[in-house]
Amino acid sequence: IVQITRKEIRKMANNMFDFHNEVHLRGKIFDIVEKKYYTDFFLSCGNNGREYRFKKRNGQYSRDTINVRFFKTEAKTYPKQFKIGDRVTVTAVLQNIVDRHTQRGKHLEVWGLNMMSVADDKAKDLNNVQYRGRIVSAKAINDNYIIINVKTVTKKKIKNTRENTKFPFIEKEFVSSTATGMRFPNGGAKDLVYTKYTPGTWVDMTGTVQGRKNAKTGKHTQRFVAEKVNIIGEVQKIDLRNQKI
């Protein structure tokens, strides 16, 4: 018989409420855009199984195009290490960006932590997001789709690529309130923002980054769509008198 102490039980409970924000991608580089302060690597990644059913007019499967943004040392060295056509594996975090001047114009960015070449030609494409945090707000777009904003504050250990450093790893903090789309084909989404996905409630989610290029504007947009969502702890009660949804 294995006995668990109260201290261990408390530790397990606290771990349930740890923030989490991690993106794993595997795909082919189809474009590299170098800027002054960052470099964007555009990856073509296979979608999840359900979306493989949808084909374009030319008979090809629809694929997600994801923009991974690297900063500082990686932004300068990676364009020399990788080229268009390379298959790579990327670890990253989701980052919701808000215009500093207007506090509007929110958009989702994927900030890269590291990137490696894929040695195995048979390795399948990968598009996986693991995200855990506290709901800030929820809104029903219609009875089949809602958007919840979930806040995380995570720390990541990143390999220090600077030469002659005494510290092989550095720790960075990432704060983000990420908009998450959730589909409900059978309806009932409007009620869930009052009864289940309420502000203050903790959620643990897995899903994918869905990226597309707008045919009209030519701009690349991406969003996080959750495929599995679990409530952690208790659903927080909502004051309907003050809630605007």
PDB file of C-alpha atoms in Angstrom:
ATOM      1  CA  ILE A   1       0.000   0.000   0.000  1.00  0.00           C
ATOM      2  CA  VAL A   2       1.393   3.362  -1.049  1.00  0.00           C
ATOM      3  CA  GLN A   3       0.575   6.184   1.328  1.00  0.00           C
ATOM      4  CA  ILE A   4       0.501   9.798   0.144  1.00  0.00           C
ATOM      5  CA  THR A   5       1.210  12.530   2.659  1.00  0.00           C
ATOM      6  CA  ARG A   6      -0.806  15.736   2.940  1.00  0.00           C
ATOM      7  CA  LYS A   7       2.204  17.688   1.712  1.00  0.00           C
ATOM      8  CA  GLU A   8       2.335  15.585  -1.451  1.00  0.00           C
ATOM      9  CA  ILE A   9      -1.411  16.021  -1.986  1.00  0.00           C
ATOM     10  CA  ARG A  10      -1.069  19.808  -1.671  1.00  0.00           C
ATOM     11  CA  LYS A  11       1.853  19.754  -4.125  1.00  0.00           C
ATOM     12  CA  MET A  12      -0.171  17.765  -6.655  1.00  0.00           C
ATOM     13  CA  ALA A  13      -3.082  20.187  -6.298  1.00  0.00           C
ATOM     14  CA  ASN A  14      -0.799  23.196  -6.804  1.00  0.00           C
ATOM     15  CA  ASN A  15       0.710  21.645  -9.948  1.00  0.00           C
ATOM     16  CA  MET A  16      -2.777  21.454 -11.424  1.00  0.00           C
ATOM     17  CA  PHE A  17      -2.890  25.241 -11.370  1.00  0.00           C
ATOM     18  CA  ASP A  18       0.516  25.826 -12.955  1.00  0.00           C
ATOM     19  CA  PHE A  19       0.403  27.947 -16.106  1.00  0.00           C
ATOM     20  CA  HIS A  20       1.450  26.212 -19.316  1.00  0.00           C
ATOM     21  CA  ASN A  21       2.133  27.541 -22.807  1.00  0.00           C
ATOM     22  CA  GLU A  22       3.952  25.379 -25.322  1.00  0.00           C
ATOM     23  CA  VAL A  23       3.788  24.911 -29.097  1.00  0.00           C
ATOM     24  CA  HIS A  24       5.375  22.003 -31.011  1.00  0.00           C
ATOM     25  CA  LEU A  25       5.567  22.215 -34.810  1.00  0.00           C
ATOM     26  CA  ARG A  26       7.122  20.093 -37.513  1.00  0.00           C
ATOM     27  CA  GLY A  27       6.956  21.104 -41.153  1.00  0.00           C
ATOM     28  CA  LYS A  28       8.680  22.593 -44.173  1.00  0.00           C
ATOM     29  CA  ILE A  29      10.031  26.148 -44.429  1.00  0.00           C
ATOM     30  CA  PHE A  30       8.491  27.872 -47.436  1.00  0.00           C
ATOM     31  CA  ASP A  31       9.503  31.481 -46.727  1.00  0.00           C
ATOM     32  CA  ILE A  32      11.969  33.451 -44.576  1.00  0.00           C
ATOM     33  CA  VAL A  33      11.531  37.174 -43.918  1.00  0.00           C
ATOM     34  CA  GLU A  34      14.341  39.006 -42.111  1.00  0.00           C
ATOM     35  CA  LYS A  35      13.591  42.265 -40.302  1.00  0.00           C
ATOM     36  CA  LYS A  36      15.700  44.562 -38.145  1.00  0.00           C
ATOM     37  CA  TYR A  37      14.646  43.144 -34.783  1.00  0.00           C
ATOM     38  CA  TYR A  38      13.283  39.699 -35.705  1.00  0.00           C
ATOM     39  CA  THR A  39      13.093  37.009 -38.394  1.00  0.00           C
ATOM     40  CA  ASP A  40       9.920  35.223 -39.498  1.00  0.00           C
ATOM     41  CA  PHE A  41      10.028  31.599 -40.615  1.00  0.00           C
ATOM     42  CA  PHE A  42       6.865  30.494 -42.421  1.00  0.00           C
ATOM     43  CA  LEU A  43       6.183  26.767 -42.023  1.00  0.00           C
ATOM     44  CA  SER A  44       3.815  24.548 -43.934  1.00  0.00           C
ATOM     45  CA  CYS A  45       2.407  22.056 -41.425  1.00  0.00           C
ATOM     46  CA  GLY A  46      -0.123  19.283 -41.909  1.00  0.00           C
ATOM     47  CA  ASN A  47      -3.482  19.866 -40.275  1.00  0.00           C
ATOM     48  CA  ASN A  48      -5.193  17.566 -37.846  1.00  0.00           C
ATOM     49  CA  GLY A  49      -6.934  14.488 -39.221  1.00  0.00           C
ATOM     50  CA  ARG A  50     -10.372  16.027 -39.586  1.00  0.00           C
ATOM     51  CA  GLU A  51      -9.180  18.836 -41.848  1.00  0.00           C
ATOM     52  CA  TYR A  52      -7.335  16.437 -44.145  1.00  0.00           C
ATOM     53  CA  ARG A  53     -10.728  15.669 -45.657  1.00  0.00           C
ATOM     54  CA  PHE A  54     -10.898  19.108 -47.240  1.00  0.00           C
ATOM     55  CA  LYS A  55      -9.166  19.585 -50.574  1.00  0.00           C
ATOM     56  CA  LYS A  56      -8.507  22.598 -52.757  1.00  0.00           C
ATOM     57  CA  ARG A  57      -9.631  22.773 -56.361  1.00  0.00           C
ATOM     58  CA  ASN A  58      -6.249  21.490 -57.543  1.00  0.00           C
ATOM     59  CA  GLY A  59      -6.747  18.319 -55.495  1.00  0.00           C
ATOM     60  CA  GLN A  60      -4.123  19.131 -52.875  1.00  0.00           C
ATOM     61  CA  TYR A  61      -4.892  18.937 -49.173  1.00  0.00           C
ATOM     62  CA  SER A  62      -5.346  22.179 -47.277  1.00  0.00           C
ATOM     63  CA  ARG A  63      -2.423  22.854 -44.931  1.00  0.00           C
ATOM     64  CA  ASP A  64      -1.753  25.355 -42.162  1.00  0.00           C
ATOM     65  CA  THR A  65       0.851  28.042 -42.806  1.00  0.00           C
ATOM     66  CA  ILE A  66       2.331  29.147 -39.505  1.00  0.00           C
ATOM     67  CA  ASN A  67       4.578  32.138 -38.954  1.00  0.00           C
ATOM     68  CA  VAL A  68       7.190  31.487 -36.260  1.00  0.00           C
ATOM     69  CA  ARG A  69       8.972  34.638 -35.105  1.00  0.00           C
ATOM     70  CA  PHE A  70      12.498  34.521 -33.662  1.00  0.00           C
ATOM     71  CA  PHE A  71      14.297  37.367 -31.891  1.00  0.00           C
ATOM     72  CA  LYS A  72      17.850  38.401 -30.989  1.00  0.00           C
ATOM     73  CA  THR A  73      20.577  35.793 -31.573  1.00  0.00           C
ATOM     74  CA  GLU A  74      18.269  33.238 -33.217  1.00  0.00           C
ATOM     75  CA  ALA A  75      16.937  35.911 -35.575  1.00  0.00           C
ATOM     76  CA  LYS A  76      20.482  36.474 -36.875  1.00  0.00           C
ATOM     77  CA  THR A  77      21.903  32.941 -36.869  1.00  0.00           C
ATOM     78  CA  TYR A  78      18.943  30.806 -38.006  1.00  0.00           C
ATOM     79  CA  PRO A  79      18.699  32.336 -41.527  1.00  0.00           C
ATOM     80  CA  LYS A  80      22.286  31.111 -42.030  1.00  0.00           C
ATOM     81  CA  GLN A  81      21.543  27.635 -40.683  1.00  0.00           C
ATOM     82  CA  PHE A  82      18.205  26.974 -42.389  1.00  0.00           C
ATOM     83  CA  LYS A  83      16.902  27.598 -45.893  1.00  0.00           C
ATOM     84  CA  ILE A  84      13.605  27.401 -47.775  1.00  0.00           C
ATOM     85  CA  GLY A  85      12.650  23.770 -48.327  1.00  0.00           C
ATOM     86  CA  ASP A  86      14.197  22.466 -45.080  1.00  0.00           C
ATOM     87  CA  ARG A  87      12.035  20.366 -42.776  1.00  0.00           C
ATOM     88  CA  VAL A  88      12.353  21.538 -39.175  1.00  0.00           C
ATOM     89  CA  THR A  89      11.018  20.974 -35.688  1.00  0.00           C
ATOM     90  CA  VAL A  90      10.138  24.056 -33.649  1.00  0.00           C
ATOM     91  CA  THR A  91       9.374  24.676 -29.977  1.00  0.00           C
ATOM     92  CA  ALA A  92       7.560  27.939 -29.324  1.00  0.00           C
ATOM     93  CA  VAL A  93       4.978  29.804 -27.223  1.00  0.00           C
ATOM     94  CA  LEU A  94       1.738  31.569 -28.114  1.00  0.00           C
ATOM     95  CA  GLN A  95       1.826  35.340 -27.660  1.00  0.00           C
ATOM     96  CA  ASN A  96      -1.169  37.635 -28.012  1.00  0.00           C
ATOM     97  CA  ILE A  97      -0.095  41.072 -29.235  1.00  0.00           C
ATOM     98  CA  VAL A  98      -2.027  44.267 -28.563  1.00  0.00           C
ATOM     99  CA  ASP A  99      -1.355  47.609 -30.249  1.00  0.00           C
ATOM    100  CA  ARG A 100       0.354  49.770 -27.613  1.00  0.00           C
ATOM    101  CA  HIS A 101      -1.213  53.008 -28.809  1.00  0.00           C
ATOM    102  CA  THR A 102      -4.829  51.995 -29.433  1.00  0.00           C
ATOM    103  CA  GLN A 103      -5.035  48.900 -27.178  1.00  0.00           C
ATOM    104  CA  ARG A 104      -6.824  47.281 -30.100  1.00  0.00           C
ATOM    105  CA  GLY A 105      -5.848  45.260 -33.130  1.00  0.00           C
ATOM    106  CA  LYS A 106      -5.077  42.089 -31.196  1.00  0.00           C
ATOM    107  CA  HIS A 107      -3.394  39.335 -33.146  1.00  0.00           C
ATOM    108  CA  LEU A 108      -1.747  36.021 -32.347  1.00  0.00           C
ATOM    109  CA  GLU A 109       1.971  35.459 -32.836  1.00  0.00           C
ATOM    110  CA  VAL A 110       4.040  32.298 -32.370  1.00  0.00           C
ATOM    111  CA  TRP A 111       7.366  33.156 -30.713  1.00  0.00           C
ATOM    112  CA  GLY A 112      10.058  30.569 -31.401  1.00  0.00           C
ATOM    113  CA  LEU A 113      12.319  29.247 -28.636  1.00  0.00           C
ATOM    114  CA  ASN A 114      14.426  26.875 -30.711  1.00  0.00           C
ATOM    115  CA  MET A 115      14.501  25.145 -34.101  1.00  0.00           C
ATOM    116  CA  MET A 116      16.211  21.963 -35.297  1.00  0.00           C
ATOM    117  CA  SER A 117      16.492  20.106 -38.589  1.00  0.00           C
ATOM    118  CA  VAL A 118      14.427  16.956 -39.114  1.00  0.00           C
ATOM    119  CA  ALA A 119      16.756  14.040 -39.867  1.00  0.00           C
ATOM    120  CA  ASP A 120      14.027  11.436 -40.370  1.00  0.00           C
ATOM    121  CA  ASP A 121      12.374  11.862 -43.773  1.00  0.00           C
ATOM    122  CA  LYS A 122       9.436   9.736 -42.609  1.00  0.00           C
ATOM    123  CA  ALA A 123       8.687  11.927 -39.580  1.00  0.00           C
ATOM    124  CA  LYS A 124       5.118  13.203 -39.806  1.00  0.00           C
ATOM    125  CA  ASP A 125       4.183  16.864 -39.671  1.00  0.00           C
ATOM    126  CA  LEU A 126       3.228  18.153 -36.243  1.00  0.00           C
ATOM    127  CA  ASN A 127       0.984  20.960 -35.043  1.00  0.00           C
ATOM    128  CA  ASN A 128       0.297  20.721 -31.322  1.00  0.00           C
ATOM    129  CA  VAL A 129      -0.434  23.352 -28.672  1.00  0.00           C
ATOM    130  CA  GLN A 130      -0.669  22.729 -24.923  1.00  0.00           C
ATOM    131  CA  TYR A 131      -2.091  25.672 -23.020  1.00  0.00           C
ATOM    132  CA  ARG A 132      -3.238  26.049 -19.411  1.00  0.00           C
ATOM    133  CA  GLY A 133      -4.394  29.161 -17.600  1.00  0.00           C
ATOM    134  CA  ARG A 134      -7.184  31.254 -16.144  1.00  0.00           C
ATOM    135  CA  ILE A 135     -10.113  32.531 -18.202  1.00  0.00           C
ATOM    136  CA  VAL A 136     -10.212  36.324 -18.399  1.00  0.00           C
ATOM    137  CA  SER A 137     -13.323  36.677 -20.565  1.00  0.00           C
ATOM    138  CA  ALA A 138     -15.647  34.657 -22.785  1.00  0.00           C
ATOM    139  CA  LYS A 139     -17.831  35.578 -25.731  1.00  0.00           C
ATOM    140  CA  ALA A 140     -20.306  33.592 -27.827  1.00  0.00           C
ATOM    141  CA  ILE A 141     -19.919  34.379 -31.540  1.00  0.00           C
ATOM    142  CA  ASN A 142     -22.956  32.210 -32.246  1.00  0.00           C
ATOM    143  CA  ASP A 143     -24.515  29.081 -30.765  1.00  0.00           C
ATOM    144  CA  ASN A 144     -21.761  26.899 -32.267  1.00  0.00           C
ATOM    145  CA  TYR A 145     -18.627  28.916 -31.565  1.00  0.00           C
ATOM    146  CA  ILE A 146     -17.221  30.818 -28.597  1.00  0.00           C
ATOM    147  CA  ILE A 147     -13.959  32.645 -27.925  1.00  0.00           C
ATOM    148  CA  ILE A 148     -12.357  32.600 -24.479  1.00  0.00           C
ATOM    149  CA  ASN A 149      -9.360  34.705 -23.501  1.00  0.00           C
ATOM    150  CA  VAL A 150      -7.031  32.710 -21.271  1.00  0.00           C
ATOM    151  CA  LYS A 151      -4.120  34.255 -19.386  1.00  0.00           C
ATOM    152  CA  THR A 152      -0.801  32.505 -18.740  1.00  0.00           C
ATOM    153  CA  VAL A 153       2.437  33.583 -17.090  1.00  0.00           C
ATOM    154  CA  THR A 154       5.125  31.038 -17.939  1.00  0.00           C
ATOM    155  CA  LYS A 155       8.890  30.822 -17.557  1.00  0.00           C
ATOM    156  CA  LYS A 156      11.009  28.996 -20.125  1.00  0.00           C
ATOM    157  CA  LYS A 157      14.643  27.880 -19.998  1.00  0.00           C
ATOM    158  CA  ILE A 158      16.295  28.701 -23.317  1.00  0.00           C
ATOM    159  CA  LYS A 159      19.722  27.618 -24.501  1.00  0.00           C
ATOM    160  CA  ASN A 160      22.158  30.523 -24.391  1.00  0.00           C
ATOM    161  CA  THR A 161      23.715  30.763 -27.859  1.00  0.00           C
ATOM    162  CA  ARG A 162      26.171  33.528 -26.960  1.00  0.00           C
ATOM    163  CA  GLU A 163      29.838  32.616 -27.135  1.00  0.00           C
ATOM    164  CA  ASN A 164      32.039  32.347 -24.042  1.00  0.00           C
ATOM    165  CA  THR A 165      29.094  32.466 -21.659  1.00  0.00           C
ATOM    166  CA  LYS A 166      29.159  31.029 -18.141  1.00  0.00           C
ATOM    167  CA  PHE A 167      25.414  30.356 -18.263  1.00  0.00           C
ATOM    168  CA  PRO A 168      24.370  27.607 -20.728  1.00  0.00           C
ATOM    169  CA  PHE A 169      20.692  28.438 -20.212  1.00  0.00           C
ATOM    170  CA  ILE A 170      18.736  31.628 -19.577  1.00  0.00           C
ATOM    171  CA  GLU A 171      15.219  31.951 -18.200  1.00  0.00           C
ATOM    172  CA  LYS A 172      12.594  34.171 -19.813  1.00  0.00           C
ATOM    173  CA  GLU A 173       9.070  35.006 -18.694  1.00  0.00           C
ATOM    174  CA  PHE A 174       6.188  35.091 -21.163  1.00  0.00           C
ATOM    175  CA  VAL A 175       2.864  36.730 -20.312  1.00  0.00           C
ATOM    176  CA  SER A 176      -0.069  36.377 -22.664  1.00  0.00           C
ATOM    177  CA  SER A 177      -3.862  36.550 -22.684  1.00  0.00           C
ATOM    178  CA  THR A 178      -4.561  34.361 -25.690  1.00  0.00           C
ATOM    179  CA  ALA A 179      -7.842  34.215 -27.570  1.00  0.00           C
ATOM    180  CA  THR A 180      -8.958  30.618 -28.002  1.00  0.00           C
ATOM    181  CA  GLY A 181     -11.648  29.451 -30.397  1.00  0.00           C
ATOM    182  CA  MET A 182     -13.918  26.560 -29.406  1.00  0.00           C
ATOM    183  CA  ARG A 183     -16.402  24.831 -31.727  1.00  0.00           C
ATOM    184  CA  PHE A 184     -19.655  23.194 -30.625  1.00  0.00           C
ATOM    185  CA  PRO A 185     -21.296  21.529 -33.649  1.00  0.00           C
ATOM    186  CA  ASN A 186     -24.340  20.486 -31.608  1.00  0.00           C
ATOM    187  CA  GLY A 187     -25.056  24.020 -30.388  1.00  0.00           C
ATOM    188  CA  GLY A 188     -25.480  25.339 -26.876  1.00  0.00           C
ATOM    189  CA  ALA A 189     -22.394  27.561 -26.960  1.00  0.00           C
ATOM    190  CA  LYS A 190     -24.269  30.672 -25.803  1.00  0.00           C
ATOM    191  CA  ASP A 191     -25.197  29.035 -22.489  1.00  0.00           C
ATOM    192  CA  LEU A 192     -21.669  27.787 -21.802  1.00  0.00           C
ATOM    193  CA  VAL A 193     -20.199  31.275 -21.376  1.00  0.00           C
ATOM    194  CA  TYR A 194     -22.499  31.663 -18.354  1.00  0.00           C
ATOM    195  CA  THR A 195     -22.386  28.155 -16.899  1.00  0.00           C
ATOM    196  CA  LYS A 196     -18.960  26.648 -17.679  1.00  0.00           C
ATOM    197  CA  TYR A 197     -16.329  28.880 -19.303  1.00  0.00           C
ATOM    198  CA  THR A 198     -16.622  31.750 -16.860  1.00  0.00           C
ATOM    199  CA  PRO A 199     -14.014  34.390 -15.890  1.00  0.00           C
ATOM    200  CA  GLY A 200     -11.690  33.061 -13.185  1.00  0.00           C
ATOM    201  CA  THR A 201     -12.148  29.413 -14.149  1.00  0.00           C
ATOM    202  CA  TRP A 202      -8.981  27.430 -14.918  1.00  0.00           C
ATOM    203  CA  VAL A 203      -8.788  25.416 -18.149  1.00  0.00           C
ATOM    204  CA  ASP A 204      -6.284  22.973 -19.613  1.00  0.00           C
ATOM    205  CA  MET A 205      -6.372  22.841 -23.423  1.00  0.00           C
ATOM    206  CA  THR A 206      -4.790  21.087 -26.374  1.00  0.00           C
ATOM    207  CA  GLY A 207      -5.272  22.211 -29.954  1.00  0.00           C
ATOM    208  CA  THR A 208      -3.628  23.580 -33.087  1.00  0.00           C
ATOM    209  CA  VAL A 209      -2.465  26.841 -34.606  1.00  0.00           C
ATOM    210  CA  GLN A 210      -4.492  27.530 -37.740  1.00  0.00           C
ATOM    211  CA  GLY A 211      -2.836  29.917 -40.166  1.00  0.00           C
ATOM    212  CA  ARG A 212      -4.014  31.216 -43.511  1.00  0.00           C
ATOM    213  CA  LYS A 213      -3.123  33.905 -46.017  1.00  0.00           C
ATOM    214  CA  ASN A 214      -6.022  36.234 -46.809  1.00  0.00           C
ATOM    215  CA  ALA A 215      -6.560  36.106 -50.577  1.00  0.00           C
ATOM    216  CA  LYS A 216      -7.928  39.670 -50.674  1.00  0.00           C
ATOM    217  CA  THR A 217      -5.497  41.518 -48.389  1.00  0.00           C
ATOM    218  CA  GLY A 218      -2.466  39.251 -48.787  1.00  0.00           C
ATOM    219  CA  LYS A 219      -1.922  39.336 -45.017  1.00  0.00           C
ATOM    220  CA  HIS A 220      -1.148  36.234 -42.989  1.00  0.00           C
ATOM    221  CA  THR A 221      -3.397  35.573 -39.981  1.00  0.00           C
ATOM    222  CA  GLN A 222      -3.404  32.774 -37.430  1.00  0.00           C
ATOM    223  CA  ARG A 223      -5.441  31.665 -34.442  1.00  0.00           C
ATOM    224  CA  PHE A 224      -5.426  29.013 -31.738  1.00  0.00           C
ATOM    225  CA  VAL A 225      -8.311  26.552 -31.931  1.00  0.00           C
ATOM    226  CA  ALA A 226      -8.776  24.205 -28.974  1.00  0.00           C
ATOM    227  CA  GLU A 227      -9.758  20.620 -29.714  1.00  0.00           C
ATOM    228  CA  LYS A 228      -9.868  19.378 -26.124  1.00  0.00           C
ATOM    229  CA  VAL A 229     -10.649  21.518 -23.064  1.00  0.00           C
ATOM    230  CA  ASN A 230     -10.715  20.350 -19.442  1.00  0.00           C
ATOM    231  CA  ILE A 231     -11.936  22.404 -16.497  1.00  0.00           C
ATOM    232  CA  ILE A 232      -9.490  22.461 -13.579  1.00  0.00           C
ATOM    233  CA  GLY A 233     -10.966  22.796 -10.117  1.00  0.00           C
ATOM    234  CA  GLU A 234     -14.331  24.505  -9.771  1.00  0.00           C
ATOM    235  CA  VAL A 235     -16.241  26.605 -12.272  1.00  0.00           C
ATOM    236  CA  GLN A 236     -16.342  30.160 -10.967  1.00  0.00           C
ATOM    237  CA  LYS A 237     -19.748  31.708 -10.476  1.00  0.00           C
ATOM    238  CA  ILE A 238     -20.691  34.609 -12.691  1.00  0.00           C
ATOM    239  CA  ASP A 239     -22.549  37.802 -11.797  1.00  0.00           C
ATOM    240  CA  LEU A 240     -25.023  38.168 -14.655  1.00  0.00           C
ATOM    241  CA  ARG A 241     -25.767  41.766 -13.674  1.00  0.00           C
ATOM    242  CA  ASN A 242     -22.231  42.916 -14.480  1.00  0.00           C
ATOM    243  CA  GLN A 243     -21.309  40.451 -17.223  1.00  0.00           C
ATOM    244  CA  LYS A 244     -21.150  41.722 -20.803  1.00  0.00           C
ATOM    245  CA  ILE A 245     -21.015  38.971 -23.367  1.00  0.00           C
TER     246      ILE A 245
END
